[in-house]
Amino acid sequence: MEPPAGKLLLAIESSCDETAAAVINRNRQVLSNVVATQHELHERFGGVVPEIASRAHLERILPVIDEALRQANAALSDLGAIAVATHPGLVGSLLVGLTSAKTLALVLGIPLISINHIEAHIYACRMAAGRDLFPAVGFVVSGGHSNLYDCRSPVDFELLGSTTDDAAGEAFDKVAQILGLDYPGGPQIEVVARNGDPQAVKFPRAFLHDARLDFSFSGLKTAVLYAAKGTPGARAQPLPLTPQRVADLAASFQAAVVDSLIGKCDQALKQTGRRTLLVGGGVAANTLFRQQLGELASRRKIELVIAEREFCTDNAAMGALGWELWERGMLAPLDLDVKPGLVRKSSSERVASSN
Ligand code: KG4
Ligand code: ZN
């Protein structure tokens, strides 16, 4: 099914604690990208409280959609389809986005498109490049996900590996807490690590010499905890947590995470034979990670595209992926439900075809 000429896509994102809407034209140009963050509501709880998130989405979703249309200078009648993140995420949060999207699609008589939030994080690289980038290896490294994909096309992703416990960003945040640094931990650890010795403590790199493409960061987190506060039952006291010791632990931890991420990325490129690597998610802001991704790309002589910062954190513009599905007639039925858990199949197998 050909999307009608001149029509625009409205994308909606509410999978976690960001209420977002964006208007995107057929050339994948982002005409507006509105994000209302809820960080201030969850900060004092040290993490996202699902019930608070759902209520905040409810309050914000309509003003956010309105603002996205206003900034794009578009009317509801300019819309040709509604794309919405339906999985994975928090069930209550996803439902607010999906219900709004369904209602608009029904009232306007236009198609509904279901978006996999994590795959959209990879599609965000498309905006940085301004051209088609597939096939590729896709890597999402954020507070919630550490997923490697073989992206055969923009709508055919195979999950190659993911974390068996904490996501990489989550590990940064938890280790920062152990070291007495502020939230979010990633940027704090990065700054402190500049004065530290990355070889001060040899922390574990889980599965690094294993054929599987999965990650595990919880053992590393515990190792940092023991190095900082002492091993339970051990007689030896830990070294005092002086600023230099904190810097050394931060640098050693960062080196271990980046080694794991780069090692698996390298294996994924080797295994798939892909010549393009697409990276998204908040941890992609890390200088050491970016530097080593660059080195990996030159060593393997492949193209590396990292999503722009604006499109790395949760946003609706990455729902531009909806255009790829729309152009292929991969539309969703109006009785579509959210799928909070991660689905290991590719998009093409999951989305109902148009009728
Ligand atoms: O993608 P993101 O903004 O949000 C989601 O998780 O969806 O990722 C946030 C994560 C946090 O865990 C934060 O600590 C981490 O990205 N992060 C970093 C850096 N900047 C943000 N981790 C390491 N180094 C950084 N410079
Ligand atoms: Zn995300």
Short mmCIF file of C-alpha atoms and ligand atoms in Angstrom, two decimals:
data_model
loop_
_atom_site.label_atom_id
_atom_site.label_comp_id
_atom_site.label_asym_id
_atom_site.label_seq_id
_atom_site.Cartn_x
_atom_site.Cartn_y
_atom_site.Cartn_z
CA MET A 1 0.00 0.00 0.00
CA GLU A 2 1.44 3.37 -1.07
CA PRO A 3 1.12 6.05 1.62
CA PRO A 4 -0.91 8.95 0.16
CA ALA A 5 1.25 11.77 -1.24
CA GLY A 6 1.97 14.69 1.05
CA LYS A 7 0.67 13.03 4.20
CA LEU A 8 2.66 13.09 7.44
CA LEU A 9 3.37 10.49 10.11
CA LEU A 10 2.61 11.23 13.75
CA ALA A 11 4.77 9.10 16.08
CA ILE A 12 3.95 8.64 19.77
CA GLU A 13 6.29 7.32 22.46
CA SER A 14 5.37 6.60 26.09
CA SER A 15 7.15 3.34 26.89
CA CYS A 16 8.91 4.50 30.08
CA ASP A 17 9.11 7.96 31.65
CA GLU A 18 9.20 10.20 28.60
CA THR A 19 5.97 11.40 26.97
CA ALA A 20 6.85 12.20 23.39
CA ALA A 21 5.34 12.95 20.00
CA ALA A 22 6.95 13.79 16.66
CA VAL A 23 5.80 14.62 13.15
CA ILE A 24 7.90 13.17 10.35
CA ASN A 25 7.58 13.56 6.60
CA ARG A 26 8.18 10.92 3.95
CA ASN A 27 11.84 11.92 3.55
CA ARG A 28 12.29 11.04 7.22
CA GLN A 29 12.67 14.72 8.04
CA VAL A 30 11.71 15.40 11.63
CA LEU A 31 9.32 18.38 11.51
CA SER A 32 8.85 18.38 15.29
CA ASN A 33 10.17 16.34 18.20
CA VAL A 34 8.51 17.09 21.54
CA VAL A 35 9.64 15.28 24.69
CA ALA A 36 8.18 15.84 28.16
CA THR A 37 10.45 14.14 30.64
CA GLN A 38 9.25 12.92 34.05
CA HIS A 39 12.70 12.69 35.63
CA GLU A 40 11.77 15.16 38.38
CA LEU A 41 8.80 12.97 39.43
CA HIS A 42 10.86 9.80 39.87
CA GLU A 43 14.19 11.19 41.09
CA ARG A 44 13.44 10.97 44.81
CA PHE A 45 12.45 7.30 44.45
CA GLY A 46 15.79 6.46 42.77
CA GLY A 47 14.03 4.91 39.76
CA VAL A 48 10.87 5.01 37.67
CA VAL A 49 7.64 4.32 39.63
CA PRO A 50 5.28 2.73 37.05
CA GLU A 51 2.03 4.07 38.51
CA ILE A 52 3.36 7.63 38.70
CA ALA A 53 4.66 7.28 35.13
CA SER A 54 1.25 6.18 33.77
CA ARG A 55 -0.56 9.07 35.46
CA ALA A 56 1.98 11.59 34.20
CA HIS A 57 1.65 10.20 30.64
CA LEU A 58 -2.14 10.61 30.91
CA GLU A 59 -1.77 14.26 31.89
CA ARG A 60 0.83 15.05 29.25
CA ILE A 61 0.04 13.01 26.17
CA LEU A 62 -2.57 15.33 24.59
CA PRO A 63 -0.66 18.60 25.18
CA VAL A 64 2.50 16.89 23.83
CA ILE A 65 0.71 15.73 20.65
CA ASP A 66 -0.82 19.20 20.24
CA GLU A 67 2.58 20.82 20.60
CA ALA A 68 4.18 18.42 18.10
CA LEU A 69 1.49 19.32 15.53
CA ARG A 70 1.88 23.03 16.27
CA GLN A 71 5.67 22.98 15.91
CA ALA A 72 5.37 21.03 12.65
CA ASN A 73 2.78 23.54 11.45
CA ALA A 74 0.51 20.58 10.72
CA ALA A 75 -3.21 19.97 11.22
CA LEU A 76 -4.78 16.62 12.14
CA SER A 77 -5.99 16.43 8.53
CA ASP A 78 -2.35 16.43 7.33
CA LEU A 79 -1.70 13.13 9.10
CA GLY A 80 -1.73 9.92 7.06
CA ALA A 81 -0.85 7.39 9.78
CA ILE A 82 -0.10 7.12 13.52
CA ALA A 83 2.92 5.13 14.72
CA VAL A 84 3.15 4.21 18.39
CA ALA A 85 5.68 2.35 20.55
CA THR A 86 3.86 -0.78 21.76
CA HIS A 87 6.76 -2.86 23.11
CA PRO A 88 8.78 -3.33 25.21
CA GLY A 89 8.16 -1.04 28.18
CA LEU A 90 5.99 -0.44 31.23
CA VAL A 91 2.50 -1.76 30.63
CA GLY A 92 0.59 1.23 32.01
CA SER A 93 2.84 3.71 30.20
CA LEU A 94 2.58 1.89 26.87
CA LEU A 95 -1.22 1.73 27.20
CA VAL A 96 -1.54 5.51 27.41
CA GLY A 97 0.36 5.95 24.12
CA LEU A 98 -1.43 3.10 22.37
CA THR A 99 -4.91 4.23 23.45
CA SER A 100 -4.22 7.77 22.25
CA ALA A 101 -2.85 6.46 18.95
CA LYS A 102 -5.80 4.10 18.41
CA THR A 103 -8.32 6.84 19.16
CA LEU A 104 -6.70 9.24 16.68
CA ALA A 105 -6.39 6.54 14.02
CA LEU A 106 -10.05 5.58 14.46
CA VAL A 107 -11.38 9.15 14.47
CA LEU A 108 -9.23 10.23 11.51
CA GLY A 109 -9.78 6.96 9.63
CA ILE A 110 -6.04 6.45 9.07
CA PRO A 111 -3.73 3.46 9.68
CA LEU A 112 -2.12 2.53 13.00
CA ILE A 113 1.49 1.30 13.04
CA SER A 114 3.12 -0.65 15.87
CA ILE A 115 6.71 0.29 16.77
CA ASN A 116 9.28 -1.78 18.64
CA HIS A 117 10.87 0.84 20.89
CA ILE A 118 14.33 -0.75 20.88
CA GLU A 119 14.44 -1.19 17.13
CA ALA A 120 13.43 2.45 16.83
CA HIS A 121 16.51 3.37 18.94
CA ILE A 122 18.62 1.82 16.17
CA TYR A 123 16.56 3.47 13.43
CA ALA A 124 17.51 6.80 15.08
CA CYS A 125 20.90 6.40 13.34
CA ARG A 126 19.04 6.87 10.04
CA MET A 127 18.40 10.49 11.00
CA ALA A 128 22.10 11.11 11.62
CA ALA A 129 23.06 9.65 8.25
CA GLY A 130 20.15 11.02 6.19
CA ARG A 131 20.10 7.91 3.99
CA ASP A 132 19.34 4.19 4.07
CA LEU A 133 21.82 2.28 6.27
CA PHE A 134 20.58 -1.30 6.14
CA PRO A 135 21.63 -4.12 6.36
CA ALA A 136 23.69 -3.52 9.48
CA VAL A 137 24.56 -4.67 12.96
CA GLY A 138 22.48 -2.58 15.40
CA PHE A 139 23.48 -1.95 19.00
CA VAL A 140 21.30 -0.27 21.66
CA VAL A 141 23.11 0.57 24.89
CA SER A 142 21.00 2.50 27.36
CA GLY A 143 19.72 2.50 30.92
CA GLY A 144 17.17 -0.15 30.03
CA HIS A 145 18.68 -2.14 27.15
CA SER A 146 21.94 -3.68 25.94
CA ASN A 147 20.81 -5.39 22.73
CA LEU A 148 22.69 -6.48 19.63
CA TYR A 149 20.73 -7.07 16.42
CA ASP A 150 21.31 -8.29 12.94
CA CYS A 151 19.26 -5.73 11.01
CA ARG A 152 18.57 -7.33 7.63
CA SER A 153 16.38 -4.41 6.66
CA PRO A 154 14.73 -1.60 8.66
CA VAL A 155 11.80 -3.95 9.36
CA ASP A 156 13.61 -7.23 9.81
CA PHE A 157 15.70 -7.32 12.98
CA GLU A 158 17.00 -10.48 14.59
CA LEU A 159 18.05 -10.19 18.22
CA LEU A 160 21.57 -11.62 18.49
CA GLY A 161 22.17 -10.99 22.17
CA SER A 162 21.10 -8.97 25.16
CA THR A 163 21.90 -8.62 28.83
CA THR A 164 21.11 -11.51 31.11
CA ASP A 165 20.74 -9.14 34.06
CA ASP A 166 21.45 -5.38 34.28
CA ALA A 167 21.68 -3.15 31.21
CA ALA A 168 25.01 -1.34 30.74
CA GLY A 169 23.59 2.09 31.68
CA GLU A 170 21.91 0.59 34.72
CA ALA A 171 25.31 -0.77 35.82
CA PHE A 172 26.83 2.72 35.41
CA ASP A 173 24.04 4.16 37.58
CA LYS A 174 24.32 1.52 40.30
CA VAL A 175 28.13 1.67 40.45
CA ALA A 176 27.95 5.46 40.68
CA GLN A 177 25.70 5.04 43.72
CA ILE A 178 28.23 2.62 45.31
CA LEU A 179 31.00 5.17 44.71
CA GLY A 180 28.90 8.01 46.19
CA LEU A 181 28.43 9.79 42.84
CA ASP A 182 25.27 11.52 41.63
CA TYR A 183 22.47 10.21 39.36
CA PRO A 184 22.59 9.60 36.42
CA GLY A 185 25.82 7.76 37.02
CA GLY A 186 27.19 7.37 33.49
CA PRO A 187 28.33 10.95 32.94
CA GLN A 188 29.61 11.16 36.57
CA ILE A 189 31.70 8.01 36.25
CA GLU A 190 33.08 9.23 32.96
CA VAL A 191 34.29 12.51 34.51
CA VAL A 192 35.77 10.92 37.65
CA ALA A 193 37.44 8.13 35.62
CA ARG A 194 39.60 10.69 33.80
CA ASN A 195 41.87 10.89 36.87
CA GLY A 196 41.88 7.16 37.50
CA ASP A 197 43.94 4.16 36.42
CA PRO A 198 41.82 1.77 34.29
CA GLN A 199 44.17 -1.06 35.29
CA ALA A 200 44.03 -0.42 39.04
CA VAL A 201 41.57 -3.28 39.55
CA LYS A 202 41.07 -6.12 37.08
CA PHE A 203 37.28 -6.40 37.03
CA PRO A 204 35.51 -9.31 35.28
CA ARG A 205 34.41 -9.15 31.63
CA ALA A 206 31.55 -11.66 31.53
CA PHE A 207 31.19 -13.97 28.50
CA LEU A 208 34.01 -12.14 26.69
CA HIS A 209 35.59 -15.36 25.45
CA ASP A 210 32.27 -17.08 24.94
CA ALA A 211 30.60 -17.52 21.53
CA ARG A 212 27.25 -16.19 22.81
CA LEU A 213 26.52 -12.54 22.17
CA ASP A 214 24.96 -11.85 25.57
CA PHE A 215 26.08 -9.51 28.32
CA SER A 216 26.09 -9.68 32.10
CA PHE A 217 26.95 -6.71 34.29
CA SER A 218 25.66 -7.74 37.70
CA GLY A 219 28.83 -9.69 38.63
CA LEU A 220 30.89 -6.65 37.69
CA LYS A 221 28.67 -4.43 39.84
CA THR A 222 29.15 -6.78 42.83
CA ALA A 223 32.92 -6.84 42.20
CA VAL A 224 32.98 -3.02 42.37
CA LEU A 225 30.88 -3.13 45.56
CA TYR A 226 33.35 -5.54 47.21
CA ALA A 227 36.36 -3.54 46.01
CA ALA A 228 34.82 -0.35 47.41
CA LYS A 229 33.27 -1.58 50.66
CA GLY A 230 35.06 -4.87 51.33
CA THR A 231 34.17 -8.50 50.67
CA PRO A 232 31.69 -9.92 53.21
CA GLY A 233 33.46 -12.22 55.67
CA ALA A 234 36.94 -11.22 54.52
CA ARG A 235 39.47 -10.10 57.09
CA ALA A 236 41.24 -7.63 54.84
CA GLN A 237 39.84 -4.12 54.98
CA PRO A 238 39.18 -2.39 51.64
CA LEU A 239 41.41 0.53 50.69
CA PRO A 240 39.90 3.80 51.96
CA LEU A 241 37.56 5.41 49.43
CA THR A 242 39.75 8.45 48.80
CA PRO A 243 39.02 10.55 45.67
CA GLN A 244 41.94 8.74 43.96
CA ARG A 245 40.55 5.30 44.87
CA VAL A 246 37.09 6.33 43.60
CA ALA A 247 38.70 7.50 40.35
CA ASP A 248 40.63 4.23 40.01
CA LEU A 249 37.52 2.12 40.62
CA ALA A 250 35.47 4.26 38.20
CA ALA A 251 38.14 3.98 35.49
CA SER A 252 38.58 0.22 36.02
CA PHE A 253 34.80 -0.31 35.94
CA GLN A 254 34.35 1.81 32.81
CA ALA A 255 37.14 -0.09 31.06
CA ALA A 256 35.48 -3.42 31.91
CA VAL A 257 32.05 -2.34 30.59
CA VAL A 258 33.51 -0.89 27.40
CA ASP A 259 35.65 -4.02 26.83
CA SER A 260 32.51 -6.18 27.10
CA LEU A 261 30.47 -3.95 24.79
CA ILE A 262 33.22 -3.67 22.16
CA GLY A 263 34.13 -7.38 22.35
CA LYS A 264 30.55 -8.49 21.64
CA CYS A 265 30.11 -5.88 18.93
CA ASP A 266 33.23 -7.18 17.22
CA GLN A 267 31.93 -10.76 17.47
CA ALA A 268 28.55 -9.71 16.04
CA LEU A 269 30.21 -8.02 13.06
CA LYS A 270 32.35 -11.10 12.47
CA GLN A 271 29.41 -13.48 12.84
CA THR A 272 27.07 -11.58 10.52
CA GLY A 273 29.64 -10.25 8.03
CA ARG A 274 27.82 -6.87 8.06
CA ARG A 275 29.77 -3.79 6.94
CA THR A 276 27.75 -1.18 8.86
CA LEU A 277 27.40 -0.68 12.63
CA LEU A 278 24.56 1.43 14.06
CA VAL A 279 24.72 2.45 17.73
CA GLY A 280 22.09 4.20 19.87
CA GLY A 281 21.12 4.71 23.53
CA GLY A 282 22.40 6.94 26.34
CA VAL A 283 25.67 5.03 26.96
CA ALA A 284 26.69 5.88 23.37
CA ALA A 285 27.50 9.33 24.81
CA ASN A 286 30.48 7.77 26.66
CA THR A 287 33.78 9.05 25.24
CA LEU A 288 35.79 5.86 25.84
CA PHE A 289 33.03 3.77 24.22
CA ARG A 290 32.80 6.11 21.21
CA GLN A 291 36.57 6.12 20.84
CA GLN A 292 36.77 2.33 20.92
CA LEU A 293 33.81 2.00 18.53
CA GLY A 294 35.76 4.25 16.16
CA GLU A 295 38.87 2.08 16.50
CA LEU A 296 36.81 -1.07 15.95
CA ALA A 297 35.27 0.44 12.82
CA SER A 298 38.66 1.37 11.34
CA ARG A 299 40.15 -2.00 12.27
CA ARG A 300 37.28 -3.82 10.56
CA LYS A 301 36.99 -1.21 7.80
CA ILE A 302 33.27 -0.79 8.34
CA GLU A 303 30.96 2.20 8.47
CA LEU A 304 30.00 3.38 11.96
CA VAL A 305 26.94 5.57 12.62
CA ILE A 306 26.10 6.69 16.16
CA ALA A 307 22.69 8.33 16.72
CA GLU A 308 22.72 12.05 17.44
CA ARG A 309 22.45 12.86 21.14
CA GLU A 310 18.91 14.28 20.70
CA PHE A 311 17.77 10.96 19.23
CA CYS A 312 19.77 8.74 21.64
CA THR A 313 17.56 9.25 24.68
CA ASP A 314 13.88 8.28 24.49
CA ASN A 315 12.03 10.32 21.86
CA ALA A 316 9.26 9.87 19.30
CA ALA A 317 11.24 11.00 16.24
CA MET A 318 12.86 7.58 16.09
CA GLY A 319 9.31 6.37 15.38
CA ALA A 320 10.21 7.47 11.81
CA LEU A 321 10.69 3.71 11.59
CA GLY A 322 6.90 3.80 11.09
CA TRP A 323 7.47 5.07 7.53
CA GLU A 324 9.33 1.88 6.67
CA LEU A 325 6.41 -0.23 7.94
CA TRP A 326 3.81 2.04 6.31
CA GLU A 327 5.53 1.88 2.93
CA ARG A 328 5.52 -1.90 3.17
CA GLY A 329 1.85 -2.04 4.17
CA MET A 330 2.79 -3.45 7.59
CA LEU A 331 -0.08 -1.89 9.54
CA ALA A 332 -1.50 -2.85 12.91
CA PRO A 333 -5.12 -3.79 13.66
CA LEU A 334 -7.18 -1.59 16.00
CA ASP A 335 -7.43 -4.42 18.54
CA LEU A 336 -3.64 -4.37 18.92
CA ASP A 337 -2.40 -4.71 22.50
CA VAL A 338 0.84 -3.66 24.18
CA LYS A 339 3.59 -6.23 24.76
CA PRO A 340 5.56 -5.08 27.80
CA GLY A 341 8.15 -7.90 27.57
CA LEU A 342 10.90 -8.09 24.97
CA VAL A 343 9.89 -10.02 21.87
CA ARG A 344 12.77 -11.94 20.36
CA LYS A 345 11.32 -12.11 16.85
CA SER A 346 11.84 -9.66 14.01
CA SER A 347 9.40 -6.84 13.22
CA SER A 348 8.13 -8.40 10.03
CA GLU A 349 6.93 -11.47 11.90
CA ARG A 350 5.15 -9.41 14.52
CA VAL A 351 3.15 -6.84 12.66
CA ALA A 352 -0.22 -7.64 11.14
CA SER A 353 -0.26 -6.97 7.43
CA SER A 354 -2.63 -4.50 5.89
CA ASN A 355 -6.01 -5.58 4.68
O1 KG4 B 1 18.97 5.94 26.52
P1 KG4 B 1 18.90 6.60 27.84
O2 KG4 B 1 18.94 8.09 27.90
O3 KG4 B 1 17.58 6.19 28.60
C1 KG4 B 1 17.06 4.92 28.60
O4 KG4 B 1 17.59 4.08 29.37
O5 KG4 B 1 16.09 4.70 27.85
O6 KG4 B 1 20.08 6.01 28.73
C2 KG4 B 1 20.33 6.50 30.02
C3 KG4 B 1 21.54 5.78 30.54
C4 KG4 B 1 21.77 6.04 32.00
O7 KG4 B 1 21.94 4.79 32.62
C5 KG4 B 1 23.03 6.87 32.01
O8 KG4 B 1 23.83 6.64 33.16
C6 KG4 B 1 23.74 6.38 30.76
O9 KG4 B 1 22.70 6.21 29.82
N1 KG4 B 1 24.70 7.37 30.27
C7 KG4 B 1 26.02 7.17 30.21
C8 KG4 B 1 26.60 8.38 29.78
N2 KG4 B 1 25.60 9.27 29.57
C9 KG4 B 1 24.43 8.63 29.87
N3 KG4 B 1 26.75 6.09 30.51
C10 KG4 B 1 28.09 6.19 30.37
N4 KG4 B 1 28.72 7.32 29.97
C11 KG4 B 1 28.02 8.43 29.67
N5 KG4 B 1 28.65 9.53 29.27
ZN ZN B 2 14.69 3.59 25.28
#
